[in-house]
Amino acid sequence: FAPVDDISVPNNYVLGIGDSLVIQTMGSSFDRYELQVQRDGSIVIENLGIVTVAGLSIDQVSLMIKERFAQQLFGLEVSVNLGNLRAMNIFMAGEVKNPGMYSVSSLTTITQALYQSGGITDLGSLRNIRVLRNGKNIVNFDAYDLLVYGDSSNDIRLRSGDVVLIRPYENLITLKGESRRPMVYELLENETVSDLLTISSGLSQ
């Protein structure tokens, strides 16, 4: 995994308290502002005043700020980018090597949080990784989807206060013989021998 702060920020990234914006103007004047989102969710731009940005995507904020400049200050080209990202606290619980509270970037996903906490113990499940938000289970992440099929759709970005819970495994199957990848696999309760062969890339020729 690359360091989380090196990851490109998606256009739908939602700004929150503690994020900073870098605004540059070119044309009739050349200025650069680096502004942090305050506790009320706003930034203060010189000559433009207060702009509420928390809860909006970076694309929405960029468009709004450019429109404000165009309405009040003429002859300027404006670029809006993210500066420093806010930190947030998450909790790693269950069968993780280093459980506890972590302060991480607001772009952190489940797999990145697992990496930062040392990974899963020998007793932990790769197929039943839960994210609890406000006491409710919002997603079950199956690492096999990513490792075997390349599907990262459930590797969601975490939010402040989330708990990542790794449950103990339930079913381990040792696959031997004429398989392309003979090893120990974790199977879910409703999976069959056919599923096991698919996960292991089938029979060897």
PDB file of C-alpha atoms in Angstrom:
ATOM      1  CA  PHE A   1       0.000   0.000   0.000  1.00  0.00           C
ATOM      2  CA  ALA A   2       1.199   3.506  -0.822  1.00  0.00           C
ATOM      3  CA  PRO A   3       1.053   6.063   1.990  1.00  0.00           C
ATOM      4  CA  VAL A   4      -2.546   7.249   2.258  1.00  0.00           C
ATOM      5  CA  ASP A   5      -1.643  10.926   1.803  1.00  0.00           C
ATOM      6  CA  ASP A   6      -0.138  10.137  -1.605  1.00  0.00           C
ATOM      7  CA  ILE A   7      -3.425   8.872  -3.014  1.00  0.00           C
ATOM      8  CA  SER A   8      -5.167  11.101  -5.561  1.00  0.00           C
ATOM      9  CA  VAL A   9      -8.315  12.639  -4.123  1.00  0.00           C
ATOM     10  CA  PRO A  10     -11.527  11.613  -5.911  1.00  0.00           C
ATOM     11  CA  ASN A  11     -13.801  14.339  -7.262  1.00  0.00           C
ATOM     12  CA  ASN A  12     -16.613  13.208  -4.957  1.00  0.00           C
ATOM     13  CA  TYR A  13     -14.470  13.620  -1.815  1.00  0.00           C
ATOM     14  CA  VAL A  14     -16.634  15.388   0.784  1.00  0.00           C
ATOM     15  CA  LEU A  15     -14.994  18.211   2.681  1.00  0.00           C
ATOM     16  CA  GLY A  16     -15.112  18.289   6.462  1.00  0.00           C
ATOM     17  CA  ILE A  17     -13.772  20.211   9.436  1.00  0.00           C
ATOM     18  CA  GLY A  18      -9.970  20.219   9.371  1.00  0.00           C
ATOM     19  CA  ASP A  19      -9.507  19.864   5.609  1.00  0.00           C
ATOM     20  CA  SER A  20      -7.679  22.699   3.902  1.00  0.00           C
ATOM     21  CA  LEU A  21      -8.210  24.242   0.469  1.00  0.00           C
ATOM     22  CA  VAL A  22      -5.543  25.846  -1.716  1.00  0.00           C
ATOM     23  CA  ILE A  23      -6.979  28.615  -3.906  1.00  0.00           C
ATOM     24  CA  GLN A  24      -4.812  30.269  -6.543  1.00  0.00           C
ATOM     25  CA  THR A  25      -5.776  33.234  -8.693  1.00  0.00           C
ATOM     26  CA  MET A  26      -4.082  34.267 -11.934  1.00  0.00           C
ATOM     27  CA  GLY A  27      -4.700  37.154 -14.295  1.00  0.00           C
ATOM     28  CA  SER A  28      -5.187  40.682 -12.989  1.00  0.00           C
ATOM     29  CA  SER A  29      -3.664  39.508  -9.702  1.00  0.00           C
ATOM     30  CA  PHE A  30      -1.650  36.515  -8.545  1.00  0.00           C
ATOM     31  CA  ASP A  31      -2.634  35.300  -5.095  1.00  0.00           C
ATOM     32  CA  ARG A  32      -2.513  32.049  -3.196  1.00  0.00           C
ATOM     33  CA  TYR A  33      -4.697  31.188  -0.211  1.00  0.00           C
ATOM     34  CA  GLU A  34      -4.470  28.100   1.960  1.00  0.00           C
ATOM     35  CA  LEU A  35      -7.608  27.990   4.073  1.00  0.00           C
ATOM     36  CA  GLN A  36      -8.686  25.433   6.662  1.00  0.00           C
ATOM     37  CA  VAL A  37     -12.322  24.456   7.098  1.00  0.00           C
ATOM     38  CA  GLN A  38     -13.398  25.848  10.467  1.00  0.00           C
ATOM     39  CA  ARG A  39     -15.627  24.251  13.101  1.00  0.00           C
ATOM     40  CA  ASP A  40     -18.709  25.905  11.594  1.00  0.00           C
ATOM     41  CA  GLY A  41     -17.908  24.266   8.243  1.00  0.00           C
ATOM     42  CA  SER A  42     -16.808  27.459   6.491  1.00  0.00           C
ATOM     43  CA  ILE A  43     -13.726  29.163   5.093  1.00  0.00           C
ATOM     44  CA  VAL A  44     -13.093  32.902   4.878  1.00  0.00           C
ATOM     45  CA  ILE A  45     -11.733  34.140   1.536  1.00  0.00           C
ATOM     46  CA  GLU A  46     -10.218  37.600   1.344  1.00  0.00           C
ATOM     47  CA  ASN A  47     -12.483  39.996  -0.617  1.00  0.00           C
ATOM     48  CA  LEU A  48     -15.196  37.331  -0.912  1.00  0.00           C
ATOM     49  CA  GLY A  49     -16.163  36.659   2.708  1.00  0.00           C
ATOM     50  CA  ILE A  50     -17.494  33.483   4.289  1.00  0.00           C
ATOM     51  CA  VAL A  51     -18.115  30.398   2.153  1.00  0.00           C
ATOM     52  CA  THR A  52     -19.684  27.270   3.681  1.00  0.00           C
ATOM     53  CA  VAL A  53     -18.000  24.186   2.243  1.00  0.00           C
ATOM     54  CA  ALA A  54     -18.358  21.318   4.753  1.00  0.00           C
ATOM     55  CA  GLY A  55     -20.584  18.539   3.461  1.00  0.00           C
ATOM     56  CA  LEU A  56     -19.964  19.438  -0.191  1.00  0.00           C
ATOM     57  CA  SER A  57     -17.766  17.546  -2.640  1.00  0.00           C
ATOM     58  CA  ILE A  58     -14.509  19.088  -3.829  1.00  0.00           C
ATOM     59  CA  ASP A  59     -16.076  19.455  -7.304  1.00  0.00           C
ATOM     60  CA  GLN A  60     -19.069  21.355  -5.900  1.00  0.00           C
ATOM     61  CA  VAL A  61     -16.855  23.620  -3.811  1.00  0.00           C
ATOM     62  CA  SER A  62     -14.523  24.345  -6.720  1.00  0.00           C
ATOM     63  CA  LEU A  63     -17.439  25.377  -8.944  1.00  0.00           C
ATOM     64  CA  MET A  64     -19.002  27.514  -6.209  1.00  0.00           C
ATOM     65  CA  ILE A  65     -15.788  29.389  -5.428  1.00  0.00           C
ATOM     66  CA  LYS A  66     -15.050  30.029  -9.104  1.00  0.00           C
ATOM     67  CA  GLU A  67     -18.561  31.436  -9.556  1.00  0.00           C
ATOM     68  CA  ARG A  68     -18.104  33.718  -6.523  1.00  0.00           C
ATOM     69  CA  PHE A  69     -14.845  35.061  -7.923  1.00  0.00           C
ATOM     70  CA  ALA A  70     -16.403  35.559 -11.364  1.00  0.00           C
ATOM     71  CA  GLN A  71     -19.300  37.552  -9.867  1.00  0.00           C
ATOM     72  CA  GLN A  72     -17.205  39.869  -7.681  1.00  0.00           C
ATOM     73  CA  LEU A  73     -13.699  39.997  -9.176  1.00  0.00           C
ATOM     74  CA  PHE A  74     -13.169  40.217 -12.926  1.00  0.00           C
ATOM     75  CA  GLY A  75     -10.263  39.099 -15.059  1.00  0.00           C
ATOM     76  CA  LEU A  76      -9.167  36.206 -12.887  1.00  0.00           C
ATOM     77  CA  GLU A  77      -8.585  32.541 -13.483  1.00  0.00           C
ATOM     78  CA  VAL A  78      -9.079  30.487 -10.332  1.00  0.00           C
ATOM     79  CA  SER A  79      -7.903  27.006  -9.389  1.00  0.00           C
ATOM     80  CA  VAL A  80      -9.142  25.186  -6.281  1.00  0.00           C
ATOM     81  CA  ASN A  81      -7.346  22.151  -4.866  1.00  0.00           C
ATOM     82  CA  LEU A  82      -7.199  20.209  -1.634  1.00  0.00           C
ATOM     83  CA  GLY A  83      -4.299  20.939   0.698  1.00  0.00           C
ATOM     84  CA  ASN A  84      -3.826  18.972   3.901  1.00  0.00           C
ATOM     85  CA  LEU A  85      -6.467  16.362   4.643  1.00  0.00           C
ATOM     86  CA  ARG A  86      -8.194  16.144   7.985  1.00  0.00           C
ATOM     87  CA  ALA A  87      -7.289  13.393  10.413  1.00  0.00           C
ATOM     88  CA  MET A  88      -9.917  11.145  11.968  1.00  0.00           C
ATOM     89  CA  ASN A  89     -10.024   8.504  14.695  1.00  0.00           C
ATOM     90  CA  ILE A  90     -11.033   4.913  14.010  1.00  0.00           C
ATOM     91  CA  PHE A  91     -10.920   1.826  16.241  1.00  0.00           C
ATOM     92  CA  MET A  92      -9.503  -1.537  15.189  1.00  0.00           C
ATOM     93  CA  ALA A  93     -11.034  -4.405  17.172  1.00  0.00           C
ATOM     94  CA  GLY A  94     -11.102  -8.203  17.269  1.00  0.00           C
ATOM     95  CA  GLU A  95      -8.522 -10.424  15.584  1.00  0.00           C
ATOM     96  CA  VAL A  96      -6.147  -7.673  14.487  1.00  0.00           C
ATOM     97  CA  LYS A  97      -2.465  -7.740  15.439  1.00  0.00           C
ATOM     98  CA  ASN A  98      -2.437  -4.282  17.038  1.00  0.00           C
ATOM     99  CA  PRO A  99      -5.969  -3.397  18.182  1.00  0.00           C
ATOM    100  CA  GLY A 100      -6.780   0.068  19.412  1.00  0.00           C
ATOM    101  CA  MET A 101      -7.499   3.630  18.355  1.00  0.00           C
ATOM    102  CA  TYR A 102      -5.781   5.023  15.258  1.00  0.00           C
ATOM    103  CA  SER A 103      -5.567   8.555  13.906  1.00  0.00           C
ATOM    104  CA  VAL A 104      -5.678   8.184  10.126  1.00  0.00           C
ATOM    105  CA  SER A 105      -6.249  10.220   6.980  1.00  0.00           C
ATOM    106  CA  SER A 106      -9.805  10.895   5.874  1.00  0.00           C
ATOM    107  CA  LEU A 107      -9.096   8.865   2.713  1.00  0.00           C
ATOM    108  CA  THR A 108      -8.341   5.665   4.639  1.00  0.00           C
ATOM    109  CA  THR A 109     -10.136   2.512   3.488  1.00  0.00           C
ATOM    110  CA  ILE A 110     -10.681  -0.806   5.269  1.00  0.00           C
ATOM    111  CA  THR A 111      -7.616  -2.456   3.732  1.00  0.00           C
ATOM    112  CA  GLN A 112      -5.391   0.542   4.483  1.00  0.00           C
ATOM    113  CA  ALA A 113      -6.576   0.538   8.102  1.00  0.00           C
ATOM    114  CA  LEU A 114      -5.749  -3.178   8.341  1.00  0.00           C
ATOM    115  CA  TYR A 115      -2.291  -2.496   6.943  1.00  0.00           C
ATOM    116  CA  GLN A 116      -1.612   0.301   9.429  1.00  0.00           C
ATOM    117  CA  SER A 117      -2.731  -1.873  12.352  1.00  0.00           C
ATOM    118  CA  GLY A 118      -0.432  -4.757  11.435  1.00  0.00           C
ATOM    119  CA  GLY A 119      -2.890  -7.007   9.629  1.00  0.00           C
ATOM    120  CA  ILE A 120      -5.083  -9.895  10.743  1.00  0.00           C
ATOM    121  CA  THR A 121      -4.020 -12.523  13.292  1.00  0.00           C
ATOM    122  CA  ASP A 122      -3.843 -16.242  12.511  1.00  0.00           C
ATOM    123  CA  LEU A 123      -7.291 -16.641  14.083  1.00  0.00           C
ATOM    124  CA  GLY A 124      -8.882 -13.801  12.152  1.00  0.00           C
ATOM    125  CA  SER A 125     -11.308 -14.110   9.261  1.00  0.00           C
ATOM    126  CA  LEU A 126     -10.481 -12.663   5.850  1.00  0.00           C
ATOM    127  CA  ARG A 127     -14.094 -13.137   4.817  1.00  0.00           C
ATOM    128  CA  ASN A 128     -15.985 -11.453   7.640  1.00  0.00           C
ATOM    129  CA  ILE A 129     -14.528  -7.994   8.278  1.00  0.00           C
ATOM    130  CA  ARG A 130     -17.207  -5.667   9.594  1.00  0.00           C
ATOM    131  CA  VAL A 131     -17.436  -1.896   9.756  1.00  0.00           C
ATOM    132  CA  LEU A 132     -19.582  -0.611  12.615  1.00  0.00           C
ATOM    133  CA  ARG A 133     -20.820   2.971  12.426  1.00  0.00           C
ATOM    134  CA  ASN A 134     -22.829   4.395  15.313  1.00  0.00           C
ATOM    135  CA  GLY A 135     -23.318   0.850  16.573  1.00  0.00           C
ATOM    136  CA  LYS A 136     -24.719  -0.439  13.270  1.00  0.00           C
ATOM    137  CA  ASN A 137     -23.043  -2.876  10.886  1.00  0.00           C
ATOM    138  CA  ILE A 138     -22.847  -0.939   7.602  1.00  0.00           C
ATOM    139  CA  VAL A 139     -20.717  -3.290   5.503  1.00  0.00           C
ATOM    140  CA  ASN A 140     -19.195  -6.785   5.554  1.00  0.00           C
ATOM    141  CA  PHE A 141     -15.911  -6.774   3.662  1.00  0.00           C
ATOM    142  CA  ASP A 142     -14.737 -10.051   2.142  1.00  0.00           C
ATOM    143  CA  ALA A 143     -11.015  -9.751   1.397  1.00  0.00           C
ATOM    144  CA  TYR A 144     -11.279 -12.669  -1.056  1.00  0.00           C
ATOM    145  CA  ASP A 145     -13.308 -10.393  -3.353  1.00  0.00           C
ATOM    146  CA  LEU A 146     -10.253  -8.151  -3.620  1.00  0.00           C
ATOM    147  CA  LEU A 147      -7.493 -10.767  -3.464  1.00  0.00           C
ATOM    148  CA  VAL A 148      -9.081 -13.331  -5.804  1.00  0.00           C
ATOM    149  CA  TYR A 149     -11.367 -11.297  -8.079  1.00  0.00           C
ATOM    150  CA  GLY A 150      -9.898  -7.792  -7.869  1.00  0.00           C
ATOM    151  CA  ASP A 151     -13.227  -6.369  -6.670  1.00  0.00           C
ATOM    152  CA  SER A 152     -12.660  -3.452  -4.281  1.00  0.00           C
ATOM    153  CA  SER A 153     -16.239  -2.156  -4.270  1.00  0.00           C
ATOM    154  CA  ASN A 154     -16.734  -2.996  -0.571  1.00  0.00           C
ATOM    155  CA  ASP A 155     -13.362  -1.581   0.466  1.00  0.00           C
ATOM    156  CA  ILE A 156     -15.095   1.605   1.563  1.00  0.00           C
ATOM    157  CA  ARG A 157     -13.562   4.805   2.891  1.00  0.00           C
ATOM    158  CA  LEU A 158     -13.939   4.958   6.646  1.00  0.00           C
ATOM    159  CA  ARG A 159     -15.400   7.810   8.690  1.00  0.00           C
ATOM    160  CA  SER A 160     -14.408   9.239  12.041  1.00  0.00           C
ATOM    161  CA  GLY A 161     -15.616   6.999  14.869  1.00  0.00           C
ATOM    162  CA  ASP A 162     -15.908   3.846  12.747  1.00  0.00           C
ATOM    163  CA  VAL A 163     -15.001   0.493  14.313  1.00  0.00           C
ATOM    164  CA  VAL A 164     -13.384  -2.151  12.103  1.00  0.00           C
ATOM    165  CA  LEU A 165     -14.142  -5.544  13.660  1.00  0.00           C
ATOM    166  CA  ILE A 166     -12.353  -8.700  12.545  1.00  0.00           C
ATOM    167  CA  ARG A 167     -14.201 -11.832  13.599  1.00  0.00           C
ATOM    168  CA  PRO A 168     -12.518 -15.244  14.131  1.00  0.00           C
ATOM    169  CA  TYR A 169     -12.649 -17.573  11.134  1.00  0.00           C
ATOM    170  CA  GLU A 170     -15.238 -20.378  11.147  1.00  0.00           C
ATOM    171  CA  ASN A 171     -14.365 -22.799   8.337  1.00  0.00           C
ATOM    172  CA  LEU A 172     -10.861 -23.578   7.065  1.00  0.00           C
ATOM    173  CA  ILE A 173     -10.404 -26.097   4.260  1.00  0.00           C
ATOM    174  CA  THR A 174      -7.050 -27.557   3.205  1.00  0.00           C
ATOM    175  CA  LEU A 175      -6.880 -28.127  -0.537  1.00  0.00           C
ATOM    176  CA  LYS A 176      -4.243 -30.624  -1.748  1.00  0.00           C
ATOM    177  CA  GLY A 177      -3.408 -32.459  -4.933  1.00  0.00           C
ATOM    178  CA  GLU A 178      -4.000 -31.359  -8.526  1.00  0.00           C
ATOM    179  CA  SER A 179      -5.041 -27.785  -7.842  1.00  0.00           C
ATOM    180  CA  ARG A 180      -3.417 -24.721  -9.353  1.00  0.00           C
ATOM    181  CA  ARG A 181      -3.129 -23.201  -5.893  1.00  0.00           C
ATOM    182  CA  PRO A 182      -3.170 -25.900  -3.198  1.00  0.00           C
ATOM    183  CA  MET A 183      -3.280 -24.237   0.211  1.00  0.00           C
ATOM    184  CA  VAL A 184      -5.595 -23.515   3.138  1.00  0.00           C
ATOM    185  CA  TYR A 185      -8.754 -21.577   2.267  1.00  0.00           C
ATOM    186  CA  GLU A 186     -11.511 -20.024   4.316  1.00  0.00           C
ATOM    187  CA  LEU A 187     -15.003 -20.881   3.135  1.00  0.00           C
ATOM    188  CA  LEU A 188     -18.275 -19.265   4.065  1.00  0.00           C
ATOM    189  CA  GLU A 189     -21.119 -21.386   5.398  1.00  0.00           C
ATOM    190  CA  ASN A 190     -23.067 -21.498   2.115  1.00  0.00           C
ATOM    191  CA  GLU A 191     -20.074 -22.160  -0.174  1.00  0.00           C
ATOM    192  CA  THR A 192     -19.418 -25.519  -1.854  1.00  0.00           C
ATOM    193  CA  VAL A 193     -16.562 -27.520  -3.389  1.00  0.00           C
ATOM    194  CA  SER A 194     -17.288 -25.736  -6.662  1.00  0.00           C
ATOM    195  CA  ASP A 195     -16.701 -22.372  -4.990  1.00  0.00           C
ATOM    196  CA  LEU A 196     -13.463 -23.697  -3.507  1.00  0.00           C
ATOM    197  CA  LEU A 197     -12.218 -24.744  -6.951  1.00  0.00           C
ATOM    198  CA  THR A 198     -13.084 -21.336  -8.371  1.00  0.00           C
ATOM    199  CA  ILE A 199     -11.216 -19.546  -5.568  1.00  0.00           C
ATOM    200  CA  SER A 200      -8.179 -21.816  -6.104  1.00  0.00           C
ATOM    201  CA  SER A 201      -8.163 -21.154  -9.889  1.00  0.00           C
ATOM    202  CA  GLY A 202      -9.356 -24.654 -10.739  1.00  0.00           C
ATOM    203  CA  LEU A 203      -7.554 -27.914 -11.384  1.00  0.00           C
ATOM    204  CA  SER A 204      -4.034 -28.104 -12.753  1.00  0.00           C
ATOM    205  CA  GLN A 205      -3.593 -29.466 -16.279  1.00  0.00           C
TER     206      GLN A 205
END
